[in-house]
Amino acid sequence: MTYVIGEPCVDIRDKACVDECPVDCIYEGERMLYIHPDECVDCAACEPVCPVEAIAYVEDAPEDWQPYVAANVDFFADLGSPGGARGLGRQPFDAPFVAAQPRRDTAAG
Ligand code: F3S
Ligand code: F3S
């Protein structure tokens, strides 16, 4: 199994989690970040550092996060397993479910 990123990350993208990941498996989409389900080694380092509590172990994720559990898989449909997020950089797309969500009104705009 794996850790997943859920709804609170959308349009927030704090990225504190990225610096904690020992295997560089947290990838950046246009509106949120995604944990690669095959590359994550379940170390749990990312979970406590997210200021908006957007990270959970998949089996502990809230029921209404199920579309986000799927989104953390769907995001990689075309990317496959790149083996490292930093080299890839921010992608100009999101998983379809995430792309369809209304924009969050953030202070930063
Ligand atoms: Fe998102 Fe939280 Fe990481 S807002 S980018 S999951 S630190
Ligand atoms: Fe996975 Fe988070 Fe660790 S994405 S590898 S549990 S830092």
PDB file of N, CA and C and ligand atoms in Angstrom:
ATOM      1  N   MET A   1       0.843  -1.191   0.000  1.00  0.00           N
ATOM      2  CA  MET A   1       0.000   0.000   0.000  1.00  0.00           C
ATOM      3  C   MET A   1       0.876   1.238   0.000  1.00  0.00           C
ATOM      4  N   THR A   2       0.275   2.358   0.280  1.00  0.00           N
ATOM      5  CA  THR A   2       1.010   3.598   0.074  1.00  0.00           C
ATOM      6  C   THR A   2       0.352   4.737   0.844  1.00  0.00           C
ATOM      7  N   TYR A   3       1.075   5.830   0.888  1.00  0.00           N
ATOM      8  CA  TYR A   3       0.467   7.055   1.394  1.00  0.00           C
ATOM      9  C   TYR A   3      -0.178   7.778   0.211  1.00  0.00           C
ATOM     10  N   VAL A   4      -1.177   8.593   0.502  1.00  0.00           N
ATOM     11  CA  VAL A   4      -1.863   9.330  -0.557  1.00  0.00           C
ATOM     12  C   VAL A   4      -2.043  10.787  -0.143  1.00  0.00           C
ATOM     13  N   ILE A   5      -2.165  11.641  -1.145  1.00  0.00           N
ATOM     14  CA  ILE A   5      -2.460  13.055  -0.902  1.00  0.00           C
ATOM     15  C   ILE A   5      -3.905  13.311  -1.305  1.00  0.00           C
ATOM     16  N   GLY A   6      -4.618  14.044  -0.449  1.00  0.00           N
ATOM     17  CA  GLY A   6      -6.043  14.254  -0.668  1.00  0.00           C
ATOM     18  C   GLY A   6      -6.443  15.697  -0.901  1.00  0.00           C
ATOM     19  N   GLU A   7      -7.706  15.935  -0.792  1.00  0.00           N
ATOM     20  CA  GLU A   7      -8.354  17.198  -1.167  1.00  0.00           C
ATOM     21  C   GLU A   7      -7.706  18.464  -0.587  1.00  0.00           C
ATOM     22  N   PRO A   8      -7.215  18.455   0.673  1.00  0.00           N
ATOM     23  CA  PRO A   8      -6.692  19.724   1.204  1.00  0.00           C
ATOM     24  C   PRO A   8      -5.490  20.283   0.446  1.00  0.00           C
ATOM     25  N   CYS A   9      -4.808  19.456  -0.329  1.00  0.00           N
ATOM     26  CA  CYS A   9      -3.638  19.934  -1.087  1.00  0.00           C
ATOM     27  C   CYS A   9      -4.026  20.740  -2.327  1.00  0.00           C
ATOM     28  N   VAL A  10      -5.238  20.521  -2.827  1.00  0.00           N
ATOM     29  CA  VAL A  10      -5.637  21.141  -4.092  1.00  0.00           C
ATOM     30  C   VAL A  10      -5.550  22.670  -4.001  1.00  0.00           C
ATOM     31  N   ASP A  11      -4.800  23.268  -4.894  1.00  0.00           N
ATOM     32  CA  ASP A  11      -4.579  24.714  -4.991  1.00  0.00           C
ATOM     33  C   ASP A  11      -3.801  25.289  -3.798  1.00  0.00           C
ATOM     34  N   ILE A  12      -3.264  24.425  -2.923  1.00  0.00           N
ATOM     35  CA  ILE A  12      -2.438  24.874  -1.802  1.00  0.00           C
ATOM     36  C   ILE A  12      -0.967  24.578  -2.097  1.00  0.00           C
ATOM     37  N   ARG A  13      -0.653  23.294  -2.361  1.00  0.00           N
ATOM     38  CA  ARG A  13       0.694  22.914  -2.817  1.00  0.00           C
ATOM     39  C   ARG A  13       1.790  23.478  -1.922  1.00  0.00           C
ATOM     40  N   ASP A  14       1.681  23.244  -0.633  1.00  0.00           N
ATOM     41  CA  ASP A  14       2.680  23.754   0.307  1.00  0.00           C
ATOM     42  C   ASP A  14       4.083  23.193   0.026  1.00  0.00           C
ATOM     43  N   LYS A  15       4.150  21.955  -0.309  1.00  0.00           N
ATOM     44  CA  LYS A  15       5.383  21.245  -0.688  1.00  0.00           C
ATOM     45  C   LYS A  15       6.377  20.969   0.443  1.00  0.00           C
ATOM     46  N   ALA A  16       5.975  21.161   1.690  1.00  0.00           N
ATOM     47  CA  ALA A  16       6.845  20.763   2.797  1.00  0.00           C
ATOM     48  C   ALA A  16       7.116  19.264   2.729  1.00  0.00           C
ATOM     49  N   CYS A  17       6.145  18.531   2.235  1.00  0.00           N
ATOM     50  CA  CYS A  17       6.257  17.071   2.141  1.00  0.00           C
ATOM     51  C   CYS A  17       7.407  16.632   1.241  1.00  0.00           C
ATOM     52  N   VAL A  18       7.632  17.372   0.179  1.00  0.00           N
ATOM     53  CA  VAL A  18       8.632  16.984  -0.820  1.00  0.00           C
ATOM     54  C   VAL A  18      10.021  16.858  -0.194  1.00  0.00           C
ATOM     55  N   ASP A  19      10.342  17.787   0.697  1.00  0.00           N
ATOM     56  CA  ASP A  19      11.670  17.779   1.304  1.00  0.00           C
ATOM     57  C   ASP A  19      11.880  16.613   2.259  1.00  0.00           C
ATOM     58  N   GLU A  20      10.805  16.007   2.715  1.00  0.00           N
ATOM     59  CA  GLU A  20      10.921  14.905   3.675  1.00  0.00           C
ATOM     60  C   GLU A  20      11.059  13.544   3.012  1.00  0.00           C
ATOM     61  N   CYS A  21      10.664  13.447   1.770  1.00  0.00           N
ATOM     62  CA  CYS A  21      10.587  12.124   1.148  1.00  0.00           C
ATOM     63  C   CYS A  21      11.966  11.582   0.758  1.00  0.00           C
ATOM     64  N   PRO A  22      12.342  10.430   1.318  1.00  0.00           N
ATOM     65  CA  PRO A  22      13.680   9.878   1.054  1.00  0.00           C
ATOM     66  C   PRO A  22      13.815   9.257  -0.324  1.00  0.00           C
ATOM     67  N   VAL A  23      12.693   8.997  -0.987  1.00  0.00           N
ATOM     68  CA  VAL A  23      12.775   8.359  -2.302  1.00  0.00           C
ATOM     69  C   VAL A  23      12.246   9.260  -3.425  1.00  0.00           C
ATOM     70  N   ASP A  24      11.977  10.537  -3.097  1.00  0.00           N
ATOM     71  CA  ASP A  24      11.596  11.524  -4.118  1.00  0.00           C
ATOM     72  C   ASP A  24      10.399  11.058  -4.950  1.00  0.00           C
ATOM     73  N   CYS A  25       9.363  10.569  -4.245  1.00  0.00           N
ATOM     74  CA  CYS A  25       8.218  10.001  -4.971  1.00  0.00           C
ATOM     75  C   CYS A  25       6.966  10.867  -4.899  1.00  0.00           C
ATOM     76  N   ILE A  26       7.116  12.149  -4.489  1.00  0.00           N
ATOM     77  CA  ILE A  26       5.960  13.053  -4.423  1.00  0.00           C
ATOM     78  C   ILE A  26       6.045  14.014  -5.604  1.00  0.00           C
ATOM     79  N   TYR A  27       5.143  13.827  -6.557  1.00  0.00           N
ATOM     80  CA  TYR A  27       5.195  14.503  -7.848  1.00  0.00           C
ATOM     81  C   TYR A  27       4.239  15.675  -7.916  1.00  0.00           C
ATOM     82  N   GLU A  28       4.644  16.686  -8.654  1.00  0.00           N
ATOM     83  CA  GLU A  28       3.871  17.919  -8.714  1.00  0.00           C
ATOM     84  C   GLU A  28       3.066  18.033  -9.999  1.00  0.00           C
ATOM     85  N   GLY A  29       1.741  18.149  -9.805  1.00  0.00           N
ATOM     86  CA  GLY A  29       0.867  18.432 -10.927  1.00  0.00           C
ATOM     87  C   GLY A  29       0.583  19.923 -10.962  1.00  0.00           C
ATOM     88  N   GLU A  30      -0.332  20.338 -11.800  1.00  0.00           N
ATOM     89  CA  GLU A  30      -0.617  21.761 -11.878  1.00  0.00           C
ATOM     90  C   GLU A  30      -1.265  22.282 -10.608  1.00  0.00           C
ATOM     91  N   ARG A  31      -2.196  21.516 -10.017  1.00  0.00           N
ATOM     92  CA  ARG A  31      -2.959  22.034  -8.872  1.00  0.00           C
ATOM     93  C   ARG A  31      -2.718  21.298  -7.565  1.00  0.00           C
ATOM     94  N   MET A  32      -2.105  20.129  -7.598  1.00  0.00           N
ATOM     95  CA  MET A  32      -1.796  19.443  -6.348  1.00  0.00           C
ATOM     96  C   MET A  32      -0.613  18.517  -6.563  1.00  0.00           C
ATOM     97  N   LEU A  33      -0.176  17.879  -5.499  1.00  0.00           N
ATOM     98  CA  LEU A  33       0.904  16.915  -5.614  1.00  0.00           C
ATOM     99  C   LEU A  33       0.355  15.515  -5.416  1.00  0.00           C
ATOM    100  N   TYR A  34       1.074  14.539  -5.940  1.00  0.00           N
ATOM    101  CA  TYR A  34       0.614  13.154  -5.946  1.00  0.00           C
ATOM    102  C   TYR A  34       1.742  12.240  -5.495  1.00  0.00           C
ATOM    103  N   ILE A  35       1.393  11.243  -4.713  1.00  0.00           N
ATOM    104  CA  ILE A  35       2.382  10.255  -4.269  1.00  0.00           C
ATOM    105  C   ILE A  35       2.335   9.056  -5.207  1.00  0.00           C
ATOM    106  N   HIS A  36       3.493   8.708  -5.746  1.00  0.00           N
ATOM    107  CA  HIS A  36       3.529   7.567  -6.654  1.00  0.00           C
ATOM    108  C   HIS A  36       3.267   6.276  -5.875  1.00  0.00           C
ATOM    109  N   PRO A  37       2.189   5.563  -6.230  1.00  0.00           N
ATOM    110  CA  PRO A  37       1.792   4.402  -5.422  1.00  0.00           C
ATOM    111  C   PRO A  37       2.800   3.249  -5.434  1.00  0.00           C
ATOM    112  N   ASP A  38       3.624   3.168  -6.451  1.00  0.00           N
ATOM    113  CA  ASP A  38       4.619   2.091  -6.504  1.00  0.00           C
ATOM    114  C   ASP A  38       5.980   2.515  -5.954  1.00  0.00           C
ATOM    115  N   GLU A  39       6.262   3.801  -5.999  1.00  0.00           N
ATOM    116  CA  GLU A  39       7.578   4.273  -5.550  1.00  0.00           C
ATOM    117  C   GLU A  39       7.607   4.588  -4.049  1.00  0.00           C
ATOM    118  N   CYS A  40       6.460   4.903  -3.473  1.00  0.00           N
ATOM    119  CA  CYS A  40       6.384   5.209  -2.036  1.00  0.00           C
ATOM    120  C   CYS A  40       6.758   3.967  -1.226  1.00  0.00           C
ATOM    121  N   VAL A  41       7.635   4.173  -0.222  1.00  0.00           N
ATOM    122  CA  VAL A  41       8.081   3.046   0.618  1.00  0.00           C
ATOM    123  C   VAL A  41       7.443   3.081   2.011  1.00  0.00           C
ATOM    124  N   ASP A  42       6.364   3.859   2.139  1.00  0.00           N
ATOM    125  CA  ASP A  42       5.603   3.902   3.390  1.00  0.00           C
ATOM    126  C   ASP A  42       6.431   4.339   4.598  1.00  0.00           C
ATOM    127  N   CYS A  43       7.339   5.276   4.387  1.00  0.00           N
ATOM    128  CA  CYS A  43       8.206   5.688   5.503  1.00  0.00           C
ATOM    129  C   CYS A  43       7.471   6.583   6.494  1.00  0.00           C
ATOM    130  N   ALA A  44       6.395   7.233   6.068  1.00  0.00           N
ATOM    131  CA  ALA A  44       5.551   8.093   6.906  1.00  0.00           C
ATOM    132  C   ALA A  44       6.145   9.466   7.199  1.00  0.00           C
ATOM    133  N   ALA A  45       7.302   9.780   6.666  1.00  0.00           N
ATOM    134  CA  ALA A  45       7.952  11.064   6.976  1.00  0.00           C
ATOM    135  C   ALA A  45       7.157  12.269   6.501  1.00  0.00           C
ATOM    136  N   CYS A  46       6.457  12.131   5.388  1.00  0.00           N
ATOM    137  CA  CYS A  46       5.735  13.275   4.828  1.00  0.00           C
ATOM    138  C   CYS A  46       4.481  13.633   5.615  1.00  0.00           C
ATOM    139  N   GLU A  47       3.839  12.646   6.169  1.00  0.00           N
ATOM    140  CA  GLU A  47       2.493  12.840   6.749  1.00  0.00           C
ATOM    141  C   GLU A  47       2.414  13.940   7.805  1.00  0.00           C
ATOM    142  N   PRO A  48       3.316  13.992   8.783  1.00  0.00           N
ATOM    143  CA  PRO A  48       3.160  15.020   9.830  1.00  0.00           C
ATOM    144  C   PRO A  48       3.559  16.429   9.423  1.00  0.00           C
ATOM    145  N   VAL A  49       4.269  16.618   8.323  1.00  0.00           N
ATOM    146  CA  VAL A  49       4.757  17.960   7.995  1.00  0.00           C
ATOM    147  C   VAL A  49       3.785  18.786   7.160  1.00  0.00           C
ATOM    148  N   CYS A  50       2.754  18.167   6.629  1.00  0.00           N
ATOM    149  CA  CYS A  50       1.810  18.927   5.806  1.00  0.00           C
ATOM    150  C   CYS A  50       0.954  19.828   6.696  1.00  0.00           C
ATOM    151  N   PRO A  51       0.995  21.141   6.464  1.00  0.00           N
ATOM    152  CA  PRO A  51       0.272  22.075   7.331  1.00  0.00           C
ATOM    153  C   PRO A  51      -1.248  21.987   7.207  1.00  0.00           C
ATOM    154  N   VAL A  52      -1.737  21.366   6.152  1.00  0.00           N
ATOM    155  CA  VAL A  52      -3.184  21.265   5.985  1.00  0.00           C
ATOM    156  C   VAL A  52      -3.682  19.817   6.085  1.00  0.00           C
ATOM    157  N   GLU A  53      -2.802  18.928   6.609  1.00  0.00           N
ATOM    158  CA  GLU A  53      -3.169  17.530   6.838  1.00  0.00           C
ATOM    159  C   GLU A  53      -3.755  16.868   5.595  1.00  0.00           C
ATOM    160  N   ALA A  54      -3.027  17.048   4.503  1.00  0.00           N
ATOM    161  CA  ALA A  54      -3.494  16.506   3.227  1.00  0.00           C
ATOM    162  C   ALA A  54      -2.940  15.113   2.939  1.00  0.00           C
ATOM    163  N   ILE A  55      -2.136  14.558   3.852  1.00  0.00           N
ATOM    164  CA  ILE A  55      -1.503  13.259   3.587  1.00  0.00           C
ATOM    165  C   ILE A  55      -1.986  12.223   4.590  1.00  0.00           C
ATOM    166  N   ALA A  56      -2.314  11.048   4.075  1.00  0.00           N
ATOM    167  CA  ALA A  56      -2.765   9.957   4.950  1.00  0.00           C
ATOM    168  C   ALA A  56      -2.330   8.619   4.372  1.00  0.00           C
ATOM    169  N   TYR A  57      -2.184   7.651   5.277  1.00  0.00           N
ATOM    170  CA  TYR A  57      -1.981   6.283   4.812  1.00  0.00           C
ATOM    171  C   TYR A  57      -3.285   5.869   4.125  1.00  0.00           C
ATOM    172  N   VAL A  58      -3.172   5.194   3.012  1.00  0.00           N
ATOM    173  CA  VAL A  58      -4.350   4.950   2.179  1.00  0.00           C
ATOM    174  C   VAL A  58      -5.497   4.287   2.953  1.00  0.00           C
ATOM    175  N   GLU A  59      -5.149   3.368   3.826  1.00  0.00           N
ATOM    176  CA  GLU A  59      -6.217   2.672   4.556  1.00  0.00           C
ATOM    177  C   GLU A  59      -6.821   3.518   5.673  1.00  0.00           C
ATOM    178  N   ASP A  60      -6.158   4.611   6.012  1.00  0.00           N
ATOM    179  CA  ASP A  60      -6.683   5.504   7.045  1.00  0.00           C
ATOM    180  C   ASP A  60      -7.321   6.761   6.449  1.00  0.00           C
ATOM    181  N   ALA A  61      -7.306   6.863   5.136  1.00  0.00           N
ATOM    182  CA  ALA A  61      -7.827   8.065   4.485  1.00  0.00           C
ATOM    183  C   ALA A  61      -9.339   8.177   4.700  1.00  0.00           C
ATOM    184  N   PRO A  62      -9.827   9.425   4.840  1.00  0.00           N
ATOM    185  CA  PRO A  62     -11.277   9.620   5.003  1.00  0.00           C
ATOM    186  C   PRO A  62     -12.045   9.027   3.819  1.00  0.00           C
ATOM    187  N   GLU A  63     -13.255   8.615   4.079  1.00  0.00           N
ATOM    188  CA  GLU A  63     -14.073   7.981   3.034  1.00  0.00           C
ATOM    189  C   GLU A  63     -14.224   8.881   1.808  1.00  0.00           C
ATOM    190  N   ASP A  64     -14.378  10.172   2.034  1.00  0.00           N
ATOM    191  CA  ASP A  64     -14.605  11.067   0.898  1.00  0.00           C
ATOM    192  C   ASP A  64     -13.321  11.376   0.113  1.00  0.00           C
ATOM    193  N   TRP A  65     -12.222  10.772   0.517  1.00  0.00           N
ATOM    194  CA  TRP A  65     -10.971  10.916  -0.240  1.00  0.00           C
ATOM    195  C   TRP A  65     -10.839   9.851  -1.315  1.00  0.00           C
ATOM    196  N   GLN A  66     -11.782   8.949  -1.427  1.00  0.00           N
ATOM    197  CA  GLN A  66     -11.608   7.841  -2.374  1.00  0.00           C
ATOM    198  C   GLN A  66     -11.300   8.306  -3.802  1.00  0.00           C
ATOM    199  N   PRO A  67     -11.937   9.379  -4.286  1.00  0.00           N
ATOM    200  CA  PRO A  67     -11.552   9.854  -5.628  1.00  0.00           C
ATOM    201  C   PRO A  67     -10.101  10.327  -5.685  1.00  0.00           C
ATOM    202  N   TYR A  68      -9.580  10.788  -4.547  1.00  0.00           N
ATOM    203  CA  TYR A  68      -8.182  11.234  -4.514  1.00  0.00           C
ATOM    204  C   TYR A  68      -7.229  10.044  -4.440  1.00  0.00           C
ATOM    205  N   VAL A  69      -7.656   8.986  -3.780  1.00  0.00           N
ATOM    206  CA  VAL A  69      -6.860   7.754  -3.788  1.00  0.00           C
ATOM    207  C   VAL A  69      -6.686   7.302  -5.236  1.00  0.00           C
ATOM    208  N   ALA A  70      -7.756   7.348  -5.986  1.00  0.00           N
ATOM    209  CA  ALA A  70      -7.695   6.985  -7.402  1.00  0.00           C
ATOM    210  C   ALA A  70      -6.863   8.000  -8.188  1.00  0.00           C
ATOM    211  N   ALA A  71      -6.964   9.276  -7.811  1.00  0.00           N
ATOM    212  CA  ALA A  71      -6.226  10.320  -8.534  1.00  0.00           C
ATOM    213  C   ALA A  71      -4.722  10.145  -8.380  1.00  0.00           C
ATOM    214  N   ASN A  72      -4.285   9.649  -7.200  1.00  0.00           N
ATOM    215  CA  ASN A  72      -2.854   9.417  -6.980  1.00  0.00           C
ATOM    216  C   ASN A  72      -2.331   8.269  -7.852  1.00  0.00           C
ATOM    217  N   VAL A  73      -3.222   7.495  -8.411  1.00  0.00           N
ATOM    218  CA  VAL A  73      -2.856   6.469  -9.394  1.00  0.00           C
ATOM    219  C   VAL A  73      -3.002   7.037 -10.807  1.00  0.00           C
ATOM    220  N   ASP A  74      -4.140   7.686 -11.051  1.00  0.00           N
ATOM    221  CA  ASP A  74      -4.451   8.184 -12.397  1.00  0.00           C
ATOM    222  C   ASP A  74      -3.429   9.198 -12.912  1.00  0.00           C
ATOM    223  N   PHE A  75      -2.870   9.994 -11.982  1.00  0.00           N
ATOM    224  CA  PHE A  75      -1.911  11.020 -12.400  1.00  0.00           C
ATOM    225  C   PHE A  75      -0.739  10.413 -13.168  1.00  0.00           C
ATOM    226  N   PHE A  76      -0.415   9.157 -12.843  1.00  0.00           N
ATOM    227  CA  PHE A  76       0.761   8.520 -13.435  1.00  0.00           C
ATOM    228  C   PHE A  76       0.447   7.660 -14.663  1.00  0.00           C
ATOM    229  N   ALA A  77      -0.786   7.780 -15.164  1.00  0.00           N
ATOM    230  CA  ALA A  77      -1.199   6.956 -16.299  1.00  0.00           C
ATOM    231  C   ALA A  77      -0.256   7.108 -17.486  1.00  0.00           C
ATOM    232  N   ASP A  78       0.134   8.342 -17.765  1.00  0.00           N
ATOM    233  CA  ASP A  78       1.041   8.569 -18.890  1.00  0.00           C
ATOM    234  C   ASP A  78       2.498   8.671 -18.462  1.00  0.00           C
ATOM    235  N   LEU A  79       2.724   9.025 -17.190  1.00  0.00           N
ATOM    236  CA  LEU A  79       4.101   9.217 -16.716  1.00  0.00           C
ATOM    237  C   LEU A  79       4.792   7.901 -16.400  1.00  0.00           C
ATOM    238  N   GLY A  80       4.008   6.897 -16.038  1.00  0.00           N
ATOM    239  CA  GLY A  80       4.612   5.638 -15.626  1.00  0.00           C
ATOM    240  C   GLY A  80       5.316   5.799 -14.291  1.00  0.00           C
ATOM    241  N   SER A  81       6.496   5.218 -14.162  1.00  0.00           N
ATOM    242  CA  SER A  81       7.269   5.311 -12.933  1.00  0.00           C
ATOM    243  C   SER A  81       8.578   6.027 -13.231  1.00  0.00           C
ATOM    244  N   PRO A  82       8.581   7.372 -13.115  1.00  0.00           N
ATOM    245  CA  PRO A  82       9.766   8.144 -13.499  1.00  0.00           C
ATOM    246  C   PRO A  82      10.971   7.903 -12.597  1.00  0.00           C
ATOM    247  N   GLY A  83      10.738   7.404 -11.363  1.00  0.00           N
ATOM    248  CA  GLY A  83      11.858   7.110 -10.486  1.00  0.00           C
ATOM    249  C   GLY A  83      12.464   8.322  -9.801  1.00  0.00           C
ATOM    250  N   GLY A  84      11.738   9.435  -9.794  1.00  0.00           N
ATOM    251  CA  GLY A  84      12.227  10.622  -9.105  1.00  0.00           C
ATOM    252  C   GLY A  84      11.458  11.845  -9.571  1.00  0.00           C
ATOM    253  N   ALA A  85      10.957  12.632  -8.599  1.00  0.00           N
ATOM    254  CA  ALA A  85      10.108  13.770  -8.947  1.00  0.00           C
ATOM    255  C   ALA A  85      10.887  15.033  -9.292  1.00  0.00           C
ATOM    256  N   ARG A  86      12.021  15.217  -8.655  1.00  0.00           N
ATOM    257  CA  ARG A  86      12.744  16.487  -8.830  1.00  0.00           C
ATOM    258  C   ARG A  86      13.192  16.695 -10.270  1.00  0.00           C
ATOM    259  N   GLY A  87      13.648  15.659 -10.882  1.00  0.00           N
ATOM    260  CA  GLY A  87      14.110  15.771 -12.263  1.00  0.00           C
ATOM    261  C   GLY A  87      12.979  16.071 -13.233  1.00  0.00           C
ATOM    262  N   LEU A  88      11.778  15.686 -12.833  1.00  0.00           N
ATOM    263  CA  LEU A  88      10.619  15.846 -13.710  1.00  0.00           C
ATOM    264  C   LEU A  88      10.035  17.251 -13.613  1.00  0.00           C
ATOM    265  N   GLY A  89      10.006  17.795 -12.415  1.00  0.00           N
ATOM    266  CA  GLY A  89       9.442  19.127 -12.230  1.00  0.00           C
ATOM    267  C   GLY A  89       7.919  19.124 -12.249  1.00  0.00           C
ATOM    268  N   ARG A  90       7.346  20.341 -12.200  1.00  0.00           N
ATOM    269  CA  ARG A  90       5.897  20.490 -12.170  1.00  0.00           C
ATOM    270  C   ARG A  90       5.305  20.154 -13.538  1.00  0.00           C
ATOM    271  N   GLN A  91       4.286  19.317 -13.509  1.00  0.00           N
ATOM    272  CA  GLN A  91       3.628  18.923 -14.749  1.00  0.00           C
ATOM    273  C   GLN A  91       2.445  19.867 -15.039  1.00  0.00           C
ATOM    274  N   PRO A  92       2.145  20.118 -16.286  1.00  0.00           N
ATOM    275  CA  PRO A  92       1.088  21.083 -16.649  1.00  0.00           C
ATOM    276  C   PRO A  92      -0.303  20.448 -16.689  1.00  0.00           C
ATOM    277  N   PHE A  93      -0.500  19.401 -15.894  1.00  0.00           N
ATOM    278  CA  PHE A  93      -1.801  18.727 -15.890  1.00  0.00           C
ATOM    279  C   PHE A  93      -2.048  18.113 -14.522  1.00  0.00           C
ATOM    280  N   ASP A  94      -3.279  17.634 -14.318  1.00  0.00           N
ATOM    281  CA  ASP A  94      -3.649  16.934 -13.092  1.00  0.00           C
ATOM    282  C   ASP A  94      -4.407  15.676 -13.462  1.00  0.00           C
ATOM    283  N   ALA A  95      -4.635  14.825 -12.482  1.00  0.00           N
ATOM    284  CA  ALA A  95      -5.539  13.700 -12.695  1.00  0.00           C
ATOM    285  C   ALA A  95      -6.900  14.292 -13.088  1.00  0.00           C
ATOM    286  N   PRO A  96      -7.650  13.639 -13.967  1.00  0.00           N
ATOM    287  CA  PRO A  96      -8.918  14.210 -14.466  1.00  0.00           C
ATOM    288  C   PRO A  96      -9.874  14.645 -13.359  1.00  0.00           C
ATOM    289  N   PHE A  97      -9.983  13.860 -12.294  1.00  0.00           N
ATOM    290  CA  PHE A  97     -10.897  14.219 -11.207  1.00  0.00           C
ATOM    291  C   PHE A  97     -10.492  15.544 -10.569  1.00  0.00           C
ATOM    292  N   VAL A  98      -9.201  15.727 -10.379  1.00  0.00           N
ATOM    293  CA  VAL A  98      -8.692  16.947  -9.745  1.00  0.00           C
ATOM    294  C   VAL A  98      -8.865  18.145 -10.677  1.00  0.00           C
ATOM    295  N   ALA A  99      -8.577  17.951 -11.933  1.00  0.00           N
ATOM    296  CA  ALA A  99      -8.716  19.035 -12.907  1.00  0.00           C
ATOM    297  C   ALA A  99     -10.157  19.538 -12.971  1.00  0.00           C
ATOM    298  N   ALA A 100     -11.113  18.664 -12.647  1.00  0.00           N
ATOM    299  CA  ALA A 100     -12.526  19.018 -12.736  1.00  0.00           C
ATOM    300  C   ALA A 100     -13.054  19.729 -11.489  1.00  0.00           C
ATOM    301  N   GLN A 101     -12.230  19.803 -10.425  1.00  0.00           N
ATOM    302  CA  GLN A 101     -12.697  20.445  -9.194  1.00  0.00           C
ATOM    303  C   GLN A 101     -12.708  21.964  -9.343  1.00  0.00           C
ATOM    304  N   PRO A 102     -13.670  22.636  -8.683  1.00  0.00           N
ATOM    305  CA  PRO A 102     -13.682  24.097  -8.722  1.00  0.00           C
ATOM    306  C   PRO A 102     -12.411  24.651  -8.081  1.00  0.00           C
ATOM    307  N   ARG A 103     -11.942  25.769  -8.575  1.00  0.00           N
ATOM    308  CA  ARG A 103     -10.738  26.395  -8.037  1.00  0.00           C
ATOM    309  C   ARG A 103     -10.967  26.826  -6.592  1.00  0.00           C
ATOM    310  N   ARG A 104      -9.968  26.567  -5.739  1.00  0.00           N
ATOM    311  CA  ARG A 104     -10.041  27.033  -4.365  1.00  0.00           C
ATOM    312  C   ARG A 104      -9.614  28.495  -4.345  1.00  0.00           C
ATOM    313  N   ASP A 105     -10.327  29.297  -3.585  1.00  0.00           N
ATOM    314  CA  ASP A 105     -10.017  30.712  -3.472  1.00  0.00           C
ATOM    315  C   ASP A 105      -8.898  30.879  -2.463  1.00  0.00           C
ATOM    316  N   THR A 106      -7.653  30.992  -2.920  1.00  0.00           N
ATOM    317  CA  THR A 106      -6.527  31.121  -1.998  1.00  0.00           C
ATOM    318  C   THR A 106      -6.093  32.567  -1.882  1.00  0.00           C
ATOM    319  N   ALA A 107      -5.435  32.868  -0.767  1.00  0.00           N
ATOM    320  CA  ALA A 107      -4.976  34.234  -0.520  1.00  0.00           C
ATOM    321  C   ALA A 107      -3.995  34.672  -1.599  1.00  0.00           C
ATOM    322  N   ALA A 108      -3.214  33.699  -2.060  1.00  0.00           N
ATOM    323  CA  ALA A 108      -2.205  34.019  -3.071  1.00  0.00           C
ATOM    324  C   ALA A 108      -2.840  34.171  -4.458  1.00  0.00           C
ATOM    325  N   GLY A 109      -4.124  33.838  -4.553  1.00  0.00           N
ATOM    326  CA  GLY A 109      -4.780  33.910  -5.843  1.00  0.00           C
ATOM    327  C   GLY A 109      -4.404  32.694  -6.636  1.00  0.00           C
TER     328      GLY A 109
HETATM  329 FE1  F3S B   1       0.264  19.387  -0.509  1.00  0.00          FE
HETATM  330 FE2  F3S B   1       0.663  19.298   2.041  1.00  0.00          FE
HETATM  331 FE3  F3S B   1       2.538  18.463   0.438  1.00  0.00          FE
HETATM  332  S1  F3S B   1      -0.394  20.909   0.936  1.00  0.00           S
HETATM  333  S2  F3S B   1       2.257  19.704  -1.332  1.00  0.00           S
HETATM  334  S3  F3S B   1       0.543  17.572   0.680  1.00  0.00           S
HETATM  335  S4  F3S B   1       2.856  19.578   2.325  1.00  0.00           S
HETATM  336 FE1  F3S B   2       5.984   7.676   0.861  1.00  0.00          FE
HETATM  337 FE2  F3S B   2       5.756   9.929   2.173  1.00  0.00          FE
HETATM  338 FE3  F3S B   2       7.720   8.343   2.696  1.00  0.00          FE
HETATM  339  S1  F3S B   2       5.395   9.606   0.042  1.00  0.00           S
HETATM  340  S2  F3S B   2       8.144   7.277   0.838  1.00  0.00           S
HETATM  341  S3  F3S B   2       5.588   7.932   2.994  1.00  0.00           S
HETATM  342  S4  F3S B   2       7.822  10.538   2.621  1.00  0.00           S
END
